[in-house]
Coordinates of C-alpha atoms in Angstrom, one line a residue:
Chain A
X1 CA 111.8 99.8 134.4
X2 CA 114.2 101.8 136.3
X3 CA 114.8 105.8 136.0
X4 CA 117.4 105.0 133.3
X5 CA 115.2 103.2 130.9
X6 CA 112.2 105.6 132.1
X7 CA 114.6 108.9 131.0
X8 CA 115.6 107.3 127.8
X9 CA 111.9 106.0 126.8
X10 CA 110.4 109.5 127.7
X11 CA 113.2 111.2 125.5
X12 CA 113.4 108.6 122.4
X13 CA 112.1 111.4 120.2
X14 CA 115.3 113.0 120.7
X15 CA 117.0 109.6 118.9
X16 CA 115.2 110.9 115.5
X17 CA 117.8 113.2 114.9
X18 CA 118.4 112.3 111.1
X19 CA 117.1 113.8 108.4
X20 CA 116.5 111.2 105.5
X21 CA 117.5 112.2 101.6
X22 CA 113.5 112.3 100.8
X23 CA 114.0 112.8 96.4
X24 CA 117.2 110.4 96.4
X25 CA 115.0 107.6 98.1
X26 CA 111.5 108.7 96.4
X27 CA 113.3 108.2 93.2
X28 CA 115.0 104.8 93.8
X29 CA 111.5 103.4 95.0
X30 CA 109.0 105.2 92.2
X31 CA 112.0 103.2 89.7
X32 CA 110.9 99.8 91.0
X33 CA 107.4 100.4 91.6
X34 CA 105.3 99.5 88.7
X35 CA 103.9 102.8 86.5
X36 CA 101.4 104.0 88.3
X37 CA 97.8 102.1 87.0
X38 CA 95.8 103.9 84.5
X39 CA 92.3 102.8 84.9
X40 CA 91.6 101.9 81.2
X41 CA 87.9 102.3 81.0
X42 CA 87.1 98.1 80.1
X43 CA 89.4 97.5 82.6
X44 CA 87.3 98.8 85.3
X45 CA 84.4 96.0 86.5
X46 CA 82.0 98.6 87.0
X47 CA 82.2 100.1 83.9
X48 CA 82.0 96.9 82.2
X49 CA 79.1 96.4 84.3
X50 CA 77.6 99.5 84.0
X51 CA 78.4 99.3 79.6
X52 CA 76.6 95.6 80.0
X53 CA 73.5 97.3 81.6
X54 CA 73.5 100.5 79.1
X55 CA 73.2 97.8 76.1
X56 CA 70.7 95.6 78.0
X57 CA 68.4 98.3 78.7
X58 CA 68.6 99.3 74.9
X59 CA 67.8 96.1 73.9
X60 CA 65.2 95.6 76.1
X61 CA 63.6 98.9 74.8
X62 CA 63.6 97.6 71.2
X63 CA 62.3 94.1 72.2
X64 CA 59.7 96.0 74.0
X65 CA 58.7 98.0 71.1
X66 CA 58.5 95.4 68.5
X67 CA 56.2 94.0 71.1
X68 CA 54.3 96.5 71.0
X69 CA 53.9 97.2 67.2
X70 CA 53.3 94.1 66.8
X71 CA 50.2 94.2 69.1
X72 CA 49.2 97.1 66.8
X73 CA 49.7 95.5 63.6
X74 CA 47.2 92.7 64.1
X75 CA 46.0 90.3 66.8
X76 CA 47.7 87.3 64.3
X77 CA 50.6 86.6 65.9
X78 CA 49.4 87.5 69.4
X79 CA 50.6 84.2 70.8
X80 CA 54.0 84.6 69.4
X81 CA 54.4 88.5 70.8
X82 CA 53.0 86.7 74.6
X83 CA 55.5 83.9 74.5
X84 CA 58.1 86.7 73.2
X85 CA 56.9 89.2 76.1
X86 CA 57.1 86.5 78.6
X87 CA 61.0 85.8 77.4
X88 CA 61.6 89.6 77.4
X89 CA 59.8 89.7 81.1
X90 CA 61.7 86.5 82.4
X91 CA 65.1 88.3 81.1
X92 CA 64.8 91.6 82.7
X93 CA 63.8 90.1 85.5
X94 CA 67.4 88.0 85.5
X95 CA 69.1 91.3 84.5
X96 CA 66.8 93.1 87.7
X97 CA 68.3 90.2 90.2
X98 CA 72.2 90.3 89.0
X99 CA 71.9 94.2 89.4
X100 CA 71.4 93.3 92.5
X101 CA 73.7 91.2 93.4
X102 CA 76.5 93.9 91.8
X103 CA 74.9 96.0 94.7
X104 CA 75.3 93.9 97.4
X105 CA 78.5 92.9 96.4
X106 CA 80.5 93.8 99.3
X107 CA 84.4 93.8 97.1
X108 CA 82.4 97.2 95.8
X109 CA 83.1 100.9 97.4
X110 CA 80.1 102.3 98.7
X111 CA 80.9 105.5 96.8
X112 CA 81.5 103.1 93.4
X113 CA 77.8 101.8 94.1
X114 CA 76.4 104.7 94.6
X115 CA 78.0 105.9 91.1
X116 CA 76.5 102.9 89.8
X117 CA 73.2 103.7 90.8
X118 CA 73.1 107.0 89.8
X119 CA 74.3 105.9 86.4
X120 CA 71.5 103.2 86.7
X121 CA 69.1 105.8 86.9
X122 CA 70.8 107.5 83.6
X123 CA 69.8 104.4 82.2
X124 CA 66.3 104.7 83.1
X125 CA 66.0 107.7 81.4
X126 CA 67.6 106.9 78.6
X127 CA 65.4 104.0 78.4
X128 CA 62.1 105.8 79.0
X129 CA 63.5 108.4 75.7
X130 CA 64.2 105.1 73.9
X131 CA 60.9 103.7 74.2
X132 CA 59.3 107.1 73.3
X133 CA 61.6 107.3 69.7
X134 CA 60.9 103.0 68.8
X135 CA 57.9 103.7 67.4
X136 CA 58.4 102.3 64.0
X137 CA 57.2 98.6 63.4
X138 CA 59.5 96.4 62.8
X139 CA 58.3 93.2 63.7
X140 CA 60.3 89.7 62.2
X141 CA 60.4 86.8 64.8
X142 CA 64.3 86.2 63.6
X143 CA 65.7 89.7 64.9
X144 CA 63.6 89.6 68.1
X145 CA 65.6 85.7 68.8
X146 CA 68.7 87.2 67.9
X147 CA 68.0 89.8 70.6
X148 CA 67.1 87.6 73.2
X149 CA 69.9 85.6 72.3
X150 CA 71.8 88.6 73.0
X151 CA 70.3 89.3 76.5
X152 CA 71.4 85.6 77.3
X153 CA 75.0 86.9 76.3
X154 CA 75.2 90.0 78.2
X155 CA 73.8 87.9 81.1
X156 CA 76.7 85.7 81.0
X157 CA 79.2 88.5 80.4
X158 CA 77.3 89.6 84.2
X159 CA 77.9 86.8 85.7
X160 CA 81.8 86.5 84.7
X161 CA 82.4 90.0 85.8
X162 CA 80.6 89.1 88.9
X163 CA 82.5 85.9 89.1
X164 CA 85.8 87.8 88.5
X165 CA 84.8 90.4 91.5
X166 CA 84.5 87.1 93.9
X167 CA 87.5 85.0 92.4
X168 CA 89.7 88.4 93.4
X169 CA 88.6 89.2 96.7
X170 CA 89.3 85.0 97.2
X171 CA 92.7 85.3 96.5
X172 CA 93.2 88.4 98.0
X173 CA 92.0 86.8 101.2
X174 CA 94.2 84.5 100.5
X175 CA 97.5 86.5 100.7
X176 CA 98.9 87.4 104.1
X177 CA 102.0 89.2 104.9
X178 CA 103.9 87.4 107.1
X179 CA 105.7 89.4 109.8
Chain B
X1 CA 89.4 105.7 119.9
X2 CA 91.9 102.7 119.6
X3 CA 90.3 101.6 115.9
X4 CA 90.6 105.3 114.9
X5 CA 94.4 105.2 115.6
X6 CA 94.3 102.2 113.8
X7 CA 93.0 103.8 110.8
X8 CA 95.5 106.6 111.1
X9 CA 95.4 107.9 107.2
X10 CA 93.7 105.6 105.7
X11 CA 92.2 107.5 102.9
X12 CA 96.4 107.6 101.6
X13 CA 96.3 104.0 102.7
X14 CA 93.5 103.4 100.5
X15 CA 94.4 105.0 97.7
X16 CA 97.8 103.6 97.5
X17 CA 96.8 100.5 97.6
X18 CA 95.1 101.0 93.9
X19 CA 98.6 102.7 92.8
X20 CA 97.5 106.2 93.3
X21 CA 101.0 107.5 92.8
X22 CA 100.6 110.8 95.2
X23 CA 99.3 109.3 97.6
X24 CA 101.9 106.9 97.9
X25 CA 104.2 109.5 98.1
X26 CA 102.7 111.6 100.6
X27 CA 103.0 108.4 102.7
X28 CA 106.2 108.0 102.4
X29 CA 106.8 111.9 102.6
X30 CA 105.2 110.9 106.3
X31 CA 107.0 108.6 107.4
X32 CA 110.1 108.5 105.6
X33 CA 112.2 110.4 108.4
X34 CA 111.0 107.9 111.2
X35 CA 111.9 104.6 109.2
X36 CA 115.3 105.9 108.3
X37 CA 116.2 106.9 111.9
X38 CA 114.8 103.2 113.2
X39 CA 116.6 101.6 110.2
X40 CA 120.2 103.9 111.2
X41 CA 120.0 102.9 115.1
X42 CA 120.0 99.3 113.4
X43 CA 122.7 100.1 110.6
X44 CA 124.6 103.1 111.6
X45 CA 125.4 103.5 108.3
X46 CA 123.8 105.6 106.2
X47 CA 124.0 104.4 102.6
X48 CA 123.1 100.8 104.6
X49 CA 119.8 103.0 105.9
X50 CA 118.7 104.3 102.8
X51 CA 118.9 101.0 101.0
X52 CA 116.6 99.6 103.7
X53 CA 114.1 102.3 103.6
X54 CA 114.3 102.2 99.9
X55 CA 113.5 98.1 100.0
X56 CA 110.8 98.7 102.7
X57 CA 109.0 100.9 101.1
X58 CA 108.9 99.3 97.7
X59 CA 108.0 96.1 99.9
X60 CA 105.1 97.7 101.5
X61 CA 103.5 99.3 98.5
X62 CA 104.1 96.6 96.7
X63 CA 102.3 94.1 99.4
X64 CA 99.8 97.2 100.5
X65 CA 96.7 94.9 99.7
X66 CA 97.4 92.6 102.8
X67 CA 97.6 95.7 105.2
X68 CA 94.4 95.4 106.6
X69 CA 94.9 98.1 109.8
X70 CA 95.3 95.3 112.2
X71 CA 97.8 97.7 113.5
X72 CA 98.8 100.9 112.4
X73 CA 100.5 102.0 109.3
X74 CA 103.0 103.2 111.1
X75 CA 103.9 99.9 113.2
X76 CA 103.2 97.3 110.0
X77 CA 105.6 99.8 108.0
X78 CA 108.2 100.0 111.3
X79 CA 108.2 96.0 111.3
X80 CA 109.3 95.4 107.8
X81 CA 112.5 98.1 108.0
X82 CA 113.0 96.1 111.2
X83 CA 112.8 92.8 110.0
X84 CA 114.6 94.2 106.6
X85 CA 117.3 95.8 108.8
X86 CA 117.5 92.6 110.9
X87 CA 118.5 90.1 107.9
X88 CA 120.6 92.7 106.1
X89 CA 122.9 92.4 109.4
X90 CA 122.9 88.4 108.9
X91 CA 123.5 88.5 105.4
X92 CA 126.3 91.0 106.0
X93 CA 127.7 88.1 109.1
X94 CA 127.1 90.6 112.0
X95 CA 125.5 89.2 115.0
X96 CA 122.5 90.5 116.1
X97 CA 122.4 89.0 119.3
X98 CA 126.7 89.0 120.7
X99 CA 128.0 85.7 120.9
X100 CA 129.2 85.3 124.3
X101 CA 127.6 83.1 126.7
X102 CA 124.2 84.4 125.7
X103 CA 122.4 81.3 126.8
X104 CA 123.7 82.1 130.3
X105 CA 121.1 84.4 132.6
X106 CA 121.4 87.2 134.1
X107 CA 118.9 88.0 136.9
X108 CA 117.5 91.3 137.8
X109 CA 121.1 92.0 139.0
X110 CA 122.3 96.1 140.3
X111 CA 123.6 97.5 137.4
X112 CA 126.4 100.4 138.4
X113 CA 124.3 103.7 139.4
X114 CA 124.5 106.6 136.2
X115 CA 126.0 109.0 137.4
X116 CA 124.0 111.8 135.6
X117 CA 121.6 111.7 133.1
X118 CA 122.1 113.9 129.7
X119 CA 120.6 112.2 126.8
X120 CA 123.3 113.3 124.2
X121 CA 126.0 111.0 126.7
X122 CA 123.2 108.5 126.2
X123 CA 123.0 108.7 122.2
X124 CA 126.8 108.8 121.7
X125 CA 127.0 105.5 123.9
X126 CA 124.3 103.7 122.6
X127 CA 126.3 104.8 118.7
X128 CA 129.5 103.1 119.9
X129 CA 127.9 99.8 121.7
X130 CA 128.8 97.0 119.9
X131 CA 126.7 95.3 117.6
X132 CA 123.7 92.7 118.7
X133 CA 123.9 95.4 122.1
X134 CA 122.9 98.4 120.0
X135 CA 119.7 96.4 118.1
X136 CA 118.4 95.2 121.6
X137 CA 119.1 98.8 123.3
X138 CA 117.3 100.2 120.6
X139 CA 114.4 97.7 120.0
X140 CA 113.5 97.7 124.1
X141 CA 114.0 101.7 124.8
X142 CA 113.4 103.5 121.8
X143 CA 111.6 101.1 119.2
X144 CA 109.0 100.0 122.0
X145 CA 109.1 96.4 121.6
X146 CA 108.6 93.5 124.4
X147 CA 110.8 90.8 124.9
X148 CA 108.7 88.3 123.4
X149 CA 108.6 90.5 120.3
X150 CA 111.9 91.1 119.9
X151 CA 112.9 87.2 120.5
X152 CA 110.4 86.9 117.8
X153 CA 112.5 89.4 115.4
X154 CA 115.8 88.4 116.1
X155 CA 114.5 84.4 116.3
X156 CA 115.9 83.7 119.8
X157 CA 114.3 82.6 123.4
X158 CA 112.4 85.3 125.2
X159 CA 114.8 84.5 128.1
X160 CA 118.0 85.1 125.7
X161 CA 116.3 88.2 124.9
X162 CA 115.9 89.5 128.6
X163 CA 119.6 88.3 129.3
X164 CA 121.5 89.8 126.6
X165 CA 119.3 93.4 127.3
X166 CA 120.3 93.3 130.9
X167 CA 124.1 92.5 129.5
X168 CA 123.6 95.5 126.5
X169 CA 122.4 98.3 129.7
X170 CA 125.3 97.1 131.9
X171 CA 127.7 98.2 129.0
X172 CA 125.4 101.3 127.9
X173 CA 125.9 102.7 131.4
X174 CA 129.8 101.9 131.8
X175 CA 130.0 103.7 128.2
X176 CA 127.5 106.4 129.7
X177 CA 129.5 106.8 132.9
X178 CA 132.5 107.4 131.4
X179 CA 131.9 109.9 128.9

C-alpha cells in the first residue's frame, strides 16, 4: 500500500459525511416488518411446560391422597391402593425425568430455566398445601384410572412440546444466510 | 478480546431476533448512518441509498436468526447493503466492474506521483469516477475489503479485481491532480 492508499485508509472516516433520514427509513422498514410478536401466554413452550407441570403436580397430590384415605379406610383394598401407588410412583418418576430433560435442553435461555425452576419450586409448595387440604376420602378405583389416564396425557403433551423445542432448533440449524 | 468484538451488542442482537421492536430500532438507530454512507459511495444517489438501506435492513431483521456472530453485526449487516447495492447496479445495467479490456493486467506499474494530499480533492474525485471505478475505490480503501473478497462480491477473478483497482487509482489520481 502506498502513502496514497495509506492517507485515504487512515482518513475513511472522513467519507461518512452523510447524514441518513433516520424516521423516513425507520418507518418504511417497521411497514414491512411483521407486527412486532406478542408472546401469547400458550404460545410460549415454557409456559405450556410450566402449565403441564402445575396440573401434574395437582393431580398427583389428589392421586396421592386418595391413596392415602384409602389406606385409612380399611386394609380391603390394600392391593389395589399398592398397584395404584406403584402407577402414581412410576408416573412421577416419568414426569421427574422429562423435567429434566426441559432443563437440559440447551434451545432454552439460562435465565428462562432458571424462571422455570423457580416456578418449579412454586409448584412444590403448592403441592405440599395441596396435600395438606385433600384430606377428604374419596376413594372409587374409576376416578383414580381416569387420573392416571390423565398423567399419561400430560406426559405426551411433554414430550410434543419437547419434541417441538428440538424440531425448531433442527430447522433453524438448518437455515443459513448465504453471503 | 476478538470474540468480545464479535459479540459487539448482542443483548439488541438477541432481542431482535425474537421481534423486540426497540431493540430493533436502537440497532438500526446504530448503524443506520454507516450503511447509508457505504450504500451512497456505491449509489451516489440518494433516494437509490435509502431504498437499499431500507431493503437491508428489513433483510436482516427479517433473517436475524441465522446471524450467529461469526462476524460482527456490523460487517454481516455491511455485506448485505453491499451485496444489495451490488445487484441494484446490475438490475439498473450499470457495470460494476468497466468494460474495457478488464481481462488484461496491469502490474505493480508507477502510477503518476499526487501532487498533494487533501482528502476533500480526494472525495470530490472519487464522486466523479466513473462507475465500476468508484465500487472498487471504495470497497479496497474505505469499505476494507481484500481482493479475493471483493472478486467474490462483484463475481469476477481475483486477478480482474487487482487489475481494474490499479486502473480505478490511476484515474483517482489524474482526477486528484487536477483539481
Amino acid at each position: 500500500m502506498d502513502n496514497f492508499e495509506k492517507y485515504i485508509t487512515e482518513n475513511k472516516h472522513l467519507f461518512d459525511e452523510h447524514k441518513a433520514d433516520k424516521s423516513k427509513i425507520w418507518q418504511a422498514i417497521e411497514s414491512e416488518l411483521e407486527p412486532p410478536k406478542t408472546i401469547r401466554l400458550w404460545k410460549s413452550p415454557l409456559l405450556k411446560i410450566a402449565a403441564s407441570i402445575l396440573i401434574l403436580v395437582g393431580v398427583f397430590s389428589l392421586t396421592n391422597s386418595f391413596i392415602i384415605n384409602g389406606f385409612r379406610s380399611g386394609t380391603q383394598n390394600n392391593i389395589v391402593h399398592q398397584e395404584l401407588r406403584d402407577i402414581d410412583t412410576y408416573y412421577k418418576d416419568l414426569v421427574s425425568f422429562q423435567v429434566q430433560l426441559v432443563k437440559n435442553n440447551p434451545k432454552l435461555q439460562p435465565q428462562d430455566k432458571e424462571k422455570f425452576l423457580s416456578f418449579m419450586d412454586e409448584l412444590d409448595e403448592e403441592y405440599n398445601i395441596l396435600k395438606l387440604e385433600m384430606t377428604k376420602n374419596l376413594n372409587n378405583e374409576y376416578i383414580l384410572e381416569a387420573i392416571v389416564n390423565n398423567y399419561k396425557k400430560r406426559i405426551e403433551l411433554i414430550e410434543n412440546l419437547l419434541k417441538q423445542i428440538n424440531d425448531s432448533k433442527k430447522s433453524n440449524n438448518n437455515e443459513g444466510y448465504i453471503l | 478480546m476478538e470474540t468480545n468484538i464479535l459479540y459487539t451488542h448482542k443483548d439488541l442482537v438477541e432481542k431482535s431476533k425474537s421481534g423486540d421492536r426497540n431493540s430493533q430500532y436502537r440497532l438500526y438507530e446504530l448503524y443506520v448512518d454507516a450503511m447509508y454512507n457505504i450504500s451512497m459511495r456505491m449509489l451516489g444517489i440518494k433516494e437509490d441509498a435509502e431504498d437499499i438501506v431500507q431493503d437491508s435492513f428489513v433483510e436482516a431483521f427479517k433473517n436475524l436468526t441465522s446471524f450467529r456472530y461469526e462476524s460482527t453485526f456490523g460487517s454481516w449487516l455491511k455485506r448485505i447493503v453491499i451485496n444489495k447495492s451490488i445487484n441494484y447496479l446490475k438490475l439498473k445495467k450499470i457495470p460494476v466492474t468497466p468494460l474495457d479490456q478488464h481481462e488484461y493486467h496491469i502490474g505493480e506499474e508507477v502510477s503518476e506521483p499526487v501532487k498533494s494530499n487533501d482528502i476533500n480533492k480526494v472525495k470530490n474525485a472519487i464522486k466523479i469516477l466513473p462507475d465500476g471505478y468508484r465500487q472498487i475505490i471504495s470497497l479496497y480503501l474505505i469499505e476494507g475489503y481484500d481482493h479475493i473478497e471483493i472478486a467474490e462480491i462483484l463475481g469476477i477473478t481475483v486477478s480482474t479485481s487487482k487489475s481494474q483497482y490499479h486502473r480505478a487509482k490511476k484515474k483517482l489520481i489524474e482526477i486528484v491532480n487536477v483539481l
